[in-house]
C-alpha positions as YAML, in Angstrom:
chain: A
units: angstrom
residues:
- id: 1
  name: MET
  ca: [5.47, -9.47, -14.38]
- id: 2
  name: THR
  ca: [5.85, -12.94, -13.49]
- id: 3
  name: GLY
  ca: [3.43, -15.73, -13.85]
- id: 4
  name: ASP
  ca: [-0.24, -16.04, -14.86]
- id: 5
  name: ARG
  ca: [-1.47, -13.88, -11.99]
- id: 6
  name: PRO
  ca: [-1.25, -10.48, -11.91]
- id: 7
  name: ARG
  ca: [0.29, -7.63, -9.46]
- id: 8
  name: ILE
  ca: [-1.49, -4.59, -8.75]
- id: 9
  name: ALA
  ca: [0.44, -2.05, -6.65]
- id: 10
  name: LEU
  ca: [-1.90, 0.08, -4.35]
- id: 11
  name: THR
  ca: [-0.54, 3.46, -2.39]
- id: 12
  name: PRO
  ca: [-2.38, 4.43, 0.79]
- id: 13
  name: GLY
  ca: [-1.93, 8.62, -0.41]
- id: 14
  name: GLU
  ca: [-1.81, 10.81, 2.50]
- id: 15
  name: PRO
  ca: [-1.11, 8.81, 5.41]
- id: 16
  name: ALA
  ca: [-3.28, 11.08, 7.49]
- id: 17
  name: GLY
  ca: [-6.29, 10.84, 5.70]
- id: 18
  name: ILE
  ca: [-8.65, 8.21, 4.76]
- id: 19
  name: GLY
  ca: [-6.78, 5.98, 2.24]
- id: 20
  name: PRO
  ca: [-4.62, 3.63, 4.51]
- id: 21
  name: ASP
  ca: [-8.58, 2.96, 6.06]
- id: 22
  name: LEU
  ca: [-9.55, 1.73, 2.97]
- id: 23
  name: VAL
  ca: [-6.16, -0.22, 1.69]
- id: 24
  name: ALA
  ca: [-6.59, -2.02, 5.36]
- id: 25
  name: ALA
  ca: [-10.60, -2.82, 4.49]
- id: 26
  name: LEU
  ca: [-10.08, -3.85, 0.92]
- id: 27
  name: ALA
  ca: [-7.15, -6.30, 2.54]
- id: 28
  name: MET
  ca: [-9.86, -8.07, 4.16]
- id: 29
  name: GLN
  ca: [-11.41, -8.91, 1.10]
- id: 30
  name: PRO
  ca: [-9.98, -12.08, -0.67]
- id: 31
  name: SER
  ca: [-8.27, -11.40, -3.95]
- id: 32
  name: ALA
  ca: [-7.12, -13.91, -7.01]
- id: 33
  name: VAL
  ca: [-4.68, -10.48, -7.90]
- id: 34
  name: GLU
  ca: [-1.77, -9.95, -5.36]
- id: 35
  name: ARG
  ca: [-2.14, -6.89, -4.25]
- id: 36
  name: VAL
  ca: [0.87, -5.07, -3.14]
- id: 37
  name: VAL
  ca: [1.01, -1.92, -0.80]
- id: 38
  name: VAL
  ca: [3.67, 0.41, -1.51]
- id: 39
  name: GLY
  ca: [3.82, 2.05, 1.80]
- id: 40
  name: ASP
  ca: [4.35, 2.34, 5.43]
- id: 41
  name: GLY
  ca: [3.89, -0.77, 7.02]
- id: 42
  name: ALA
  ca: [3.75, 0.43, 10.77]
- id: 43
  name: MET
  ca: [1.30, 2.99, 9.89]
- id: 44
  name: LEU
  ca: [-1.03, 0.42, 7.84]
- id: 45
  name: ALA
  ca: [-0.61, -1.80, 10.93]
- id: 46
  name: ALA
  ca: [-1.75, 1.00, 13.34]
- id: 47
  name: ARG
  ca: [-4.56, 2.11, 11.17]
- id: 48
  name: ALA
  ca: [-5.59, -1.25, 10.97]
- id: 49
  name: ALA
  ca: [-5.52, -1.96, 14.60]
- id: 50
  name: THR
  ca: [-7.51, 0.74, 15.28]
- id: 51
  name: LEU
  ca: [-10.19, 0.00, 12.81]
- id: 52
  name: GLY
  ca: [-10.19, -3.85, 14.81]
- id: 53
  name: LEU
  ca: [-8.86, -5.52, 11.59]
- id: 54
  name: ASP
  ca: [-6.30, -8.63, 11.67]
- id: 55
  name: LEU
  ca: [-3.92, -7.27, 9.14]
- id: 56
  name: GLN
  ca: [-1.29, -9.76, 7.87]
- id: 57
  name: PRO
  ca: [1.20, -8.12, 5.65]
- id: 58
  name: TYR
  ca: [4.03, -9.99, 3.83]
- id: 59
  name: ALA
  ca: [7.27, -8.74, 2.05]
- id: 60
  name: PHE
  ca: [6.45, -8.11, -1.51]
- id: 61
  name: ASP
  ca: [9.13, -9.97, -3.41]
- id: 62
  name: PRO
  ca: [9.03, -9.09, -7.09]
- id: 63
  name: ALA
  ca: [11.07, -12.17, -7.92]
- id: 64
  name: ALA
  ca: [8.36, -14.48, -6.52]
- id: 65
  name: ALA
  ca: [5.18, -15.58, -8.41]
- id: 66
  name: PRO
  ca: [2.31, -13.15, -8.11]
- id: 67
  name: ARG
  ca: [0.01, -15.41, -5.42]
- id: 68
  name: ALA
  ca: [-3.55, -14.76, -4.47]
- id: 69
  name: GLN
  ca: [-4.42, -13.28, -1.18]
- id: 70
  name: GLY
  ca: [-6.69, -14.67, 1.93]
- id: 71
  name: PRO
  ca: [-8.81, -12.28, 4.16]
- id: 72
  name: GLY
  ca: [-6.07, -9.55, 5.63]
- id: 73
  name: GLU
  ca: [-3.20, -10.86, 3.66]
- id: 74
  name: ILE
  ca: [-1.53, -7.96, 1.49]
- id: 75
  name: ALA
  ca: [2.27, -7.71, 0.40]
- id: 76
  name: LEU
  ca: [3.66, -5.02, 1.63]
- id: 77
  name: ASP
  ca: [6.61, -2.92, -0.86]
- id: 78
  name: ALA
  ca: [7.87, -0.75, 2.65]
- id: 79
  name: VAL
  ca: [8.10, 3.01, 2.21]
- id: 80
  name: SER
  ca: [8.81, 4.79, 5.26]
- id: 81
  name: ALA
  ca: [6.85, 7.95, 6.39]
- id: 82
  name: ALA
  ca: [8.95, 10.98, 6.94]
- id: 83
  name: ALA
  ca: [7.68, 12.26, 9.89]
- id: 84
  name: PRO
  ca: [5.00, 10.23, 12.72]
- id: 85
  name: VAL
  ca: [1.19, 9.63, 11.30]
- id: 86
  name: GLN
  ca: [-1.53, 10.87, 13.14]
- id: 87
  name: ALA
  ca: [-4.94, 10.27, 11.49]
- id: 88
  name: GLY
  ca: [-6.68, 13.44, 10.76]
- id: 89
  name: ARG
  ca: [-3.44, 15.51, 11.22]
- id: 90
  name: LEU
  ca: [-1.56, 16.40, 8.04]
- id: 91
  name: ASP
  ca: [2.25, 16.74, 8.32]
- id: 92
  name: PRO
  ca: [3.93, 18.73, 5.03]
- id: 93
  name: ARG
  ca: [6.88, 16.49, 6.22]
- id: 94
  name: ASN
  ca: [4.96, 13.59, 4.82]
- id: 95
  name: GLY
  ca: [4.64, 15.26, 1.14]
- id: 96
  name: ARG
  ca: [7.83, 13.62, 0.08]
- id: 97
  name: TYR
  ca: [6.44, 10.13, 1.62]
- id: 98
  name: VAL
  ca: [3.42, 10.20, -1.04]
- id: 99
  name: VAL
  ca: [5.58, 11.41, -3.89]
- id: 100
  name: ASP
  ca: [7.78, 8.19, -3.17]
- id: 101
  name: THR
  ca: [5.24, 5.80, -3.02]
- id: 102
  name: LEU
  ca: [3.73, 6.92, -6.21]
- id: 103
  name: ALA
  ca: [7.23, 7.31, -7.93]
- id: 104
  name: ARG
  ca: [7.74, 3.50, -6.93]
- id: 105
  name: ALA
  ca: [4.74, 2.28, -7.90]
- id: 106
  name: LEU
  ca: [4.81, 3.75, -11.20]
- id: 107
  name: GLY
  ca: [8.01, 2.31, -11.70]
- id: 108
  name: GLY
  ca: [6.66, -0.75, -11.17]
- id: 109
  name: CYS
  ca: [4.24, -0.11, -13.71]
- id: 110
  name: LEU
  ca: [6.72, 0.64, -16.14]
- id: 111
  name: ASP
  ca: [8.85, -2.17, -15.93]
- id: 112
  name: GLY
  ca: [6.23, -4.83, -15.63]
- id: 113
  name: ARG
  ca: [6.37, -5.62, -11.83]
- id: 114
  name: PHE
  ca: [2.73, -4.33, -11.85]
- id: 115
  name: ALA
  ca: [-0.15, -4.76, -14.24]
- id: 116
  name: GLY
  ca: [-1.73, -1.41, -12.92]
- id: 117
  name: LEU
  ca: [-1.83, 0.74, -10.07]
- id: 118
  name: VAL
  ca: [-4.61, 2.18, -7.83]
- id: 119
  name: THR
  ca: [-4.25, 5.06, -5.51]
- id: 120
  name: ALA
  ca: [-6.04, 6.33, -2.52]
- id: 121
  name: PRO
  ca: [-6.54, 9.93, -1.98]
- id: 122
  name: VAL
  ca: [-3.94, 12.29, -2.24]
- id: 123
  name: HIS
  ca: [-3.87, 15.82, -0.55]
- id: 124
  name: LYS
  ca: [-3.21, 18.10, -3.14]
- id: 125
  name: GLY
  ca: [-1.99, 20.86, -0.60]
...
């Protein structure tokens, strides 16, 4: 991990569930810790817009020093969903996406990019 400020990885969990909404809502709070969402940026932007939230993602750069974030700011380590996401409608094709986000975030914890990992709810089916 570079710099004095830590980075925390966030995974939005099941894309059709409450997790993307929680991540977008969390991003509205300023943070001294850099929060990095490992997930699908278009899906997060669509969910934030549905909620009337002004999400301001920027590309995650692991080589840059971690930074504080203002309201709406969130770093994005992009992983694309396998299928279109509709809130409340599970699509089994996105199961691999959920696993991929967790694996990338965990890898970042193991190699020092992230100081920790927070996951939103994951559908176990």
